[in-house]
Short mmCIF file of C-alpha atoms in Angstrom, two decimals:
data_model
loop_
_atom_site.label_atom_id
_atom_site.label_comp_id
_atom_site.label_asym_id
_atom_site.label_seq_id
_atom_site.Cartn_x
_atom_site.Cartn_y
_atom_site.Cartn_z
CA MET B 725 58.49 -161.55 -142.85
CA ARG B 726 60.81 -161.01 -139.88
CA GLY B 727 62.71 -157.72 -140.01
CA ARG B 728 60.60 -156.35 -142.84
CA MET B 729 60.82 -152.56 -143.09
CA ARG B 730 59.78 -149.73 -145.32
CA PRO B 731 60.81 -146.07 -145.62
CA GLY B 732 59.14 -144.11 -142.86
CA LEU B 733 59.44 -140.49 -143.92
CA VAL B 734 56.06 -139.02 -144.73
CA ALA B 735 55.29 -135.37 -145.37
CA VAL B 736 51.94 -133.72 -144.79
CA LEU B 737 51.22 -130.19 -145.88
CA LEU B 738 48.72 -128.50 -143.60
CA VAL B 739 46.82 -125.57 -145.03
CA GLY B 740 44.18 -124.56 -142.54
CA ALA B 741 42.18 -127.74 -141.93
CA CYS B 742 43.11 -129.44 -145.19
CA GLY B 743 46.09 -131.76 -145.69
CA THR B 744 47.81 -132.38 -149.01
CA ALA B 745 50.83 -134.62 -149.46
CA ALA B 746 53.97 -132.65 -150.21
CA GLY B 747 57.69 -133.24 -150.36
CA PRO B 748 60.03 -130.51 -149.09
CA THR B 749 63.09 -129.62 -151.11
CA PRO B 750 66.10 -127.57 -149.97
CA ASP B 751 65.38 -124.69 -152.33
CA ALA B 752 61.78 -124.53 -151.07
CA LEU B 753 62.80 -123.37 -147.62
CA THR B 754 62.86 -119.65 -148.24
CA GLY B 755 61.64 -117.20 -145.66
CA ASP B 756 58.12 -117.36 -147.08
CA ALA B 757 57.94 -121.15 -147.44
CA ALA B 758 55.94 -123.37 -145.11
CA LEU B 759 57.55 -124.29 -141.83
CA LEU B 760 59.18 -127.72 -141.94
CA VAL B 761 58.91 -129.82 -138.75
CA ALA B 762 60.57 -133.24 -138.57
CA GLY B 763 58.74 -135.29 -135.96
CA ALA B 764 58.77 -138.77 -134.47
CA SER B 765 56.01 -140.98 -135.89
CA ASP B 766 54.14 -141.21 -132.59
CA LEU B 767 53.42 -137.49 -132.94
CA ARG B 768 51.45 -137.73 -136.17
CA PRO B 769 47.88 -137.54 -134.77
CA ALA B 770 48.70 -134.86 -132.19
CA PHE B 771 51.04 -132.73 -134.31
CA GLU B 772 48.78 -132.72 -137.35
CA GLU B 773 46.08 -131.20 -135.16
CA ILE B 774 48.53 -128.81 -133.49
CA GLY B 775 49.74 -127.78 -136.93
CA GLU B 776 46.22 -126.88 -137.97
CA LEU B 777 45.74 -124.82 -134.80
CA PHE B 778 49.07 -123.05 -135.35
CA THR B 779 48.17 -122.26 -138.97
CA ALA B 780 44.75 -120.95 -137.95
CA GLU B 781 46.29 -118.71 -135.28
CA THR B 782 49.35 -117.42 -137.13
CA GLY B 783 48.64 -117.90 -140.84
CA HIS B 784 51.89 -119.87 -141.23
CA GLU B 785 51.65 -123.17 -143.06
CA VAL B 786 53.38 -126.24 -141.63
CA ILE B 787 54.89 -129.28 -143.33
CA PHE B 788 55.51 -132.36 -141.18
CA ASP B 789 57.99 -135.11 -141.93
CA PHE B 790 57.20 -138.06 -139.65
CA GLY B 791 59.64 -140.91 -139.18
CA SER B 792 62.00 -142.71 -136.86
CA SER B 793 63.66 -140.29 -134.42
CA GLY B 794 67.11 -141.70 -135.07
CA GLN B 795 66.80 -141.58 -138.83
CA LEU B 796 65.43 -138.04 -138.74
CA ALA B 797 68.31 -136.95 -136.50
CA GLN B 798 70.86 -138.39 -138.93
CA ARG B 799 69.24 -136.60 -141.87
CA ILE B 800 69.28 -133.31 -139.99
CA ILE B 801 72.94 -133.77 -139.06
CA GLU B 802 73.69 -134.43 -142.73
CA GLY B 803 72.03 -131.15 -143.72
CA ALA B 804 68.38 -131.96 -144.42
CA PRO B 805 66.30 -128.76 -144.64
CA VAL B 806 64.39 -128.70 -141.36
CA ASP B 807 63.18 -125.87 -139.11
CA VAL B 808 62.11 -127.76 -135.98
CA TYR B 809 63.02 -131.28 -134.88
CA ALA B 810 60.73 -133.09 -132.40
CA SER B 811 62.13 -136.40 -131.18
CA ALA B 812 60.61 -139.28 -129.21
CA ASN B 813 63.76 -139.30 -127.07
CA VAL B 814 65.77 -136.36 -125.81
CA SER B 815 69.02 -138.23 -126.54
CA PHE B 816 68.57 -137.66 -130.28
CA ILE B 817 68.08 -133.93 -129.66
CA ASP B 818 71.38 -133.93 -127.79
CA GLU B 819 73.01 -135.82 -130.67
CA VAL B 820 71.87 -133.17 -133.15
CA LEU B 821 73.06 -130.34 -130.92
CA GLU B 822 76.41 -132.02 -130.35
CA SER B 823 76.90 -132.12 -134.12
CA GLY B 824 76.69 -128.34 -134.17
CA VAL B 825 73.17 -128.13 -135.59
CA GLY B 826 70.35 -126.33 -133.75
CA ASP B 827 69.95 -123.73 -131.05
CA PRO B 828 70.44 -125.26 -127.58
CA GLU B 829 68.50 -122.37 -126.05
CA THR B 830 65.35 -123.72 -127.72
CA LYS B 831 65.71 -127.31 -126.51
CA ALA B 832 62.60 -128.24 -124.50
CA THR B 833 60.91 -131.36 -123.21
CA TYR B 834 57.30 -131.30 -124.39
CA ALA B 835 55.97 -134.70 -123.25
CA PHE B 836 56.62 -138.20 -121.99
CA GLY B 837 55.32 -141.07 -124.11
CA ARG B 838 53.67 -144.37 -123.12
CA ILE B 839 53.64 -147.75 -124.84
CA THR B 840 50.78 -150.19 -125.32
CA LEU B 841 50.20 -153.73 -126.50
CA TRP B 842 47.89 -153.22 -129.49
CA SER B 843 46.08 -155.31 -132.07
CA MET B 844 43.17 -154.98 -134.44
CA ALA B 845 39.89 -155.33 -132.55
CA ALA B 846 39.09 -158.57 -134.39
CA ALA B 847 42.44 -160.04 -133.32
CA TRP B 848 42.31 -158.93 -129.69
CA ARG B 849 42.36 -161.85 -127.28
CA GLY B 850 41.96 -160.08 -123.95
CA TRP B 851 45.64 -160.07 -123.02
CA SER B 852 46.18 -158.78 -119.49
CA ASP B 853 49.98 -158.55 -119.41
CA LEU B 854 53.04 -159.13 -121.56
CA ALA B 855 53.39 -162.73 -120.37
CA ASP B 856 50.27 -163.52 -122.38
CA LEU B 857 52.34 -163.03 -125.52
CA VAL B 858 54.23 -166.22 -124.64
CA SER B 859 51.33 -168.32 -123.38
CA ASP B 860 49.01 -167.46 -126.28
CA PRO B 861 49.63 -169.98 -129.10
CA ASP B 862 48.03 -167.63 -131.63
CA ILE B 863 50.87 -165.12 -131.27
CA THR B 864 53.09 -166.00 -134.20
CA PHE B 865 54.54 -162.55 -134.86
CA LEU B 866 54.84 -159.53 -132.58
CA ALA B 867 55.76 -156.17 -134.13
CA ILE B 868 57.94 -153.58 -132.42
CA ALA B 869 59.73 -150.56 -133.83
CA ASN B 870 63.36 -151.15 -134.72
CA PRO B 871 65.24 -150.43 -131.47
CA GLU B 872 68.35 -149.45 -133.42
CA HIS B 873 66.87 -146.06 -134.23
CA ALA B 874 63.31 -145.88 -132.83
CA PRO B 875 62.88 -144.85 -129.16
CA TYR B 876 59.55 -146.66 -128.88
CA GLY B 877 61.29 -149.80 -130.08
CA VAL B 878 63.89 -149.35 -127.36
CA ALA B 879 61.12 -149.00 -124.77
CA ALA B 880 59.40 -152.14 -126.07
CA LYS B 881 62.64 -154.11 -125.83
CA GLU B 882 63.31 -152.78 -122.33
CA ALA B 883 59.81 -153.78 -121.20
CA LEU B 884 60.21 -157.29 -122.58
CA LEU B 885 63.63 -157.59 -120.95
CA SER B 886 62.22 -156.36 -117.63
CA VAL B 887 59.68 -159.18 -117.48
CA GLY B 888 62.16 -161.78 -118.73
CA LEU B 889 60.47 -162.33 -122.09
CA TRP B 890 62.92 -160.86 -124.61
CA GLU B 891 64.81 -164.05 -125.45
CA ILE B 892 61.59 -166.05 -125.60
CA ILE B 893 59.72 -163.60 -127.83
CA GLU B 894 62.66 -162.51 -130.00
CA PRO B 895 62.14 -165.27 -132.62
CA LYS B 896 58.59 -163.96 -133.13
CA LEU B 897 59.56 -160.33 -133.65
CA VAL B 898 59.04 -158.31 -136.80
CA PHE B 899 60.41 -154.78 -136.92
CA GLY B 900 58.71 -151.64 -138.12
CA GLU B 901 60.82 -148.86 -139.57
CA ASN B 902 59.14 -146.51 -137.11
CA ILE B 903 56.26 -146.73 -134.66
CA SER B 904 53.60 -145.96 -137.29
CA ASP B 905 54.97 -148.69 -139.52
CA THR B 906 54.94 -151.01 -136.51
CA GLN B 907 51.23 -150.42 -136.02
CA ARG B 908 50.69 -150.98 -139.75
CA LEU B 909 52.17 -154.48 -139.44
CA ALA B 910 49.49 -155.44 -136.92
CA ASP B 911 46.84 -153.49 -138.83
CA THR B 912 47.43 -155.49 -142.00
CA GLY B 913 47.82 -158.88 -140.33
CA ASP B 914 51.56 -159.15 -140.94
CA ALA B 915 51.82 -159.33 -137.13
CA ASP B 916 49.32 -160.65 -134.61
CA ALA B 917 49.95 -157.77 -132.21
CA ALA B 918 52.30 -154.83 -131.80
CA ILE B 919 53.82 -152.70 -129.08
CA VAL B 920 52.98 -149.16 -130.17
CA ALA B 921 52.71 -145.64 -128.84
CA LEU B 922 49.65 -144.85 -126.75
CA SER B 923 49.02 -141.88 -129.04
CA LEU B 924 48.61 -144.19 -132.04
CA ALA B 925 46.42 -146.64 -130.09
CA ILE B 926 44.13 -143.76 -129.14
CA ALA B 927 44.10 -142.41 -132.69
CA ALA B 928 43.13 -145.84 -134.04
CA GLY B 929 39.95 -145.71 -131.95
CA GLU B 930 37.59 -148.66 -132.25
CA ARG B 931 39.71 -150.15 -135.03
CA GLY B 932 41.90 -151.71 -132.35
CA ASP B 933 42.15 -152.71 -128.69
CA TRP B 934 45.10 -152.09 -126.42
CA LEU B 935 46.68 -152.69 -123.03
CA LEU B 936 48.74 -149.93 -121.41
CA ILE B 937 52.19 -151.22 -120.44
CA ASP B 938 53.57 -150.32 -117.02
CA GLU B 939 55.92 -147.36 -117.46
CA ALA B 940 58.18 -148.76 -114.73
CA LEU B 941 59.25 -151.49 -117.16
CA HIS B 942 61.22 -149.13 -119.37
CA GLU B 943 63.25 -145.95 -119.24
CA PRO B 944 61.14 -142.78 -119.54
CA LEU B 945 60.32 -141.77 -123.09
CA GLU B 946 61.30 -138.14 -122.59
CA GLN B 947 60.29 -136.39 -125.80
CA ALA B 948 61.98 -133.12 -126.68
CA LEU B 949 62.24 -130.64 -129.52
CA VAL B 950 64.68 -128.03 -130.75
CA VAL B 951 64.82 -125.30 -133.40
CA VAL B 952 67.39 -126.38 -135.97
CA THR B 953 67.14 -123.72 -138.66
CA ASP B 954 69.69 -120.91 -138.60
CA ASP B 955 67.96 -118.94 -141.35
CA PRO B 956 67.16 -115.50 -139.86
CA GLY B 957 64.01 -115.37 -141.95
CA ARG B 958 62.68 -118.61 -140.45
CA VAL B 959 63.91 -118.70 -136.85
CA GLU B 960 61.11 -116.55 -135.48
CA VAL B 961 58.31 -118.73 -136.87
CA ALA B 962 60.16 -121.92 -135.95
CA THR B 963 60.59 -120.71 -132.38
CA ALA B 964 56.92 -119.73 -132.26
CA PHE B 965 55.84 -123.22 -133.31
CA ALA B 966 58.16 -124.87 -130.79
CA ALA B 967 56.66 -122.71 -128.06
CA PHE B 968 53.11 -123.35 -129.30
CA VAL B 969 53.45 -127.08 -128.58
CA ASN B 970 53.97 -126.27 -124.90
CA GLN B 971 51.25 -123.63 -124.73
CA PRO B 972 47.70 -124.44 -123.53
CA ALA B 973 46.27 -125.24 -126.97
CA GLY B 974 49.14 -127.57 -127.81
CA ARG B 975 49.23 -129.19 -124.39
CA GLU B 976 45.49 -129.97 -124.52
CA VAL B 977 46.01 -131.87 -127.76
CA MET B 978 49.01 -133.75 -126.39
CA VAL B 979 47.11 -134.86 -123.28
CA ARG B 980 44.16 -135.99 -125.38
CA PHE B 981 46.44 -138.34 -127.29
CA GLY B 982 47.82 -139.87 -124.11
CA PHE B 983 51.06 -137.95 -123.62
CA VAL B 984 52.18 -137.09 -120.10
CA LEU B 985 53.18 -133.45 -119.78
CA PRO B 986 56.46 -132.45 -118.11
CA GLY B 987 56.02 -132.19 -114.36
CA GLU B 988 52.82 -134.19 -114.33
CA ASN B 989 52.31 -137.77 -113.15
CA SER B 990 50.70 -140.22 -115.52
CA GLY B 991 48.65 -141.66 -112.68
CA THR B 992 48.55 -144.99 -114.47
CA GLY B 993 51.75 -146.63 -113.15
#
């Protein structure tokens, strides 16, 4: 079971308030086609709602591809048809721009992410800190996102290293392809607990319980976006969506799902 992964790219077509699965193709991205936004998996609950608000306000449909930030960046560099790229770490935005793709003038930090220790409510054992993962004999497998290409996986590894637990817990690790897949491992019982994005813990509601991990234990999860299309017929709408995320309606949604806005203190330490 260790190291088990699955493809993490999921597309959701938002038409008003209704979502229908869809798969974008290169020849579909004409000027009149739905906007295509590639986003880190932690953004799913917030961006799906923001997409609905954007569609309601502008009439422009939005398709989201959610996955691992690193894998999405590589696909974009290789020519995947994308209008806006929203990463869980600004470093992947820089990587895309350095490859010659995207408009650096549109690069913007939209939020800082937080990580949590999460499990299904029935499996929650009242853990109070990460050290409990070692002392609890019922922890056989802990899921984290693959740190090779998932920023939330990097943060999880950094947190475990900071408290001196990485080498101890490493034999118990299973890796999700992205942060949504990581939560799925704990959701299905393939892992006893998982370190996931606060946004996904909040979205899971009463299905799970969680412990917020001290942000001082890992490097900041500075999340940024950039317009990557160079199609004149699509740049205007893409730029409008990128701006919408940082406008009041978008920011309210981001805060509700636990993201810290640029220039604001989390207040949770």
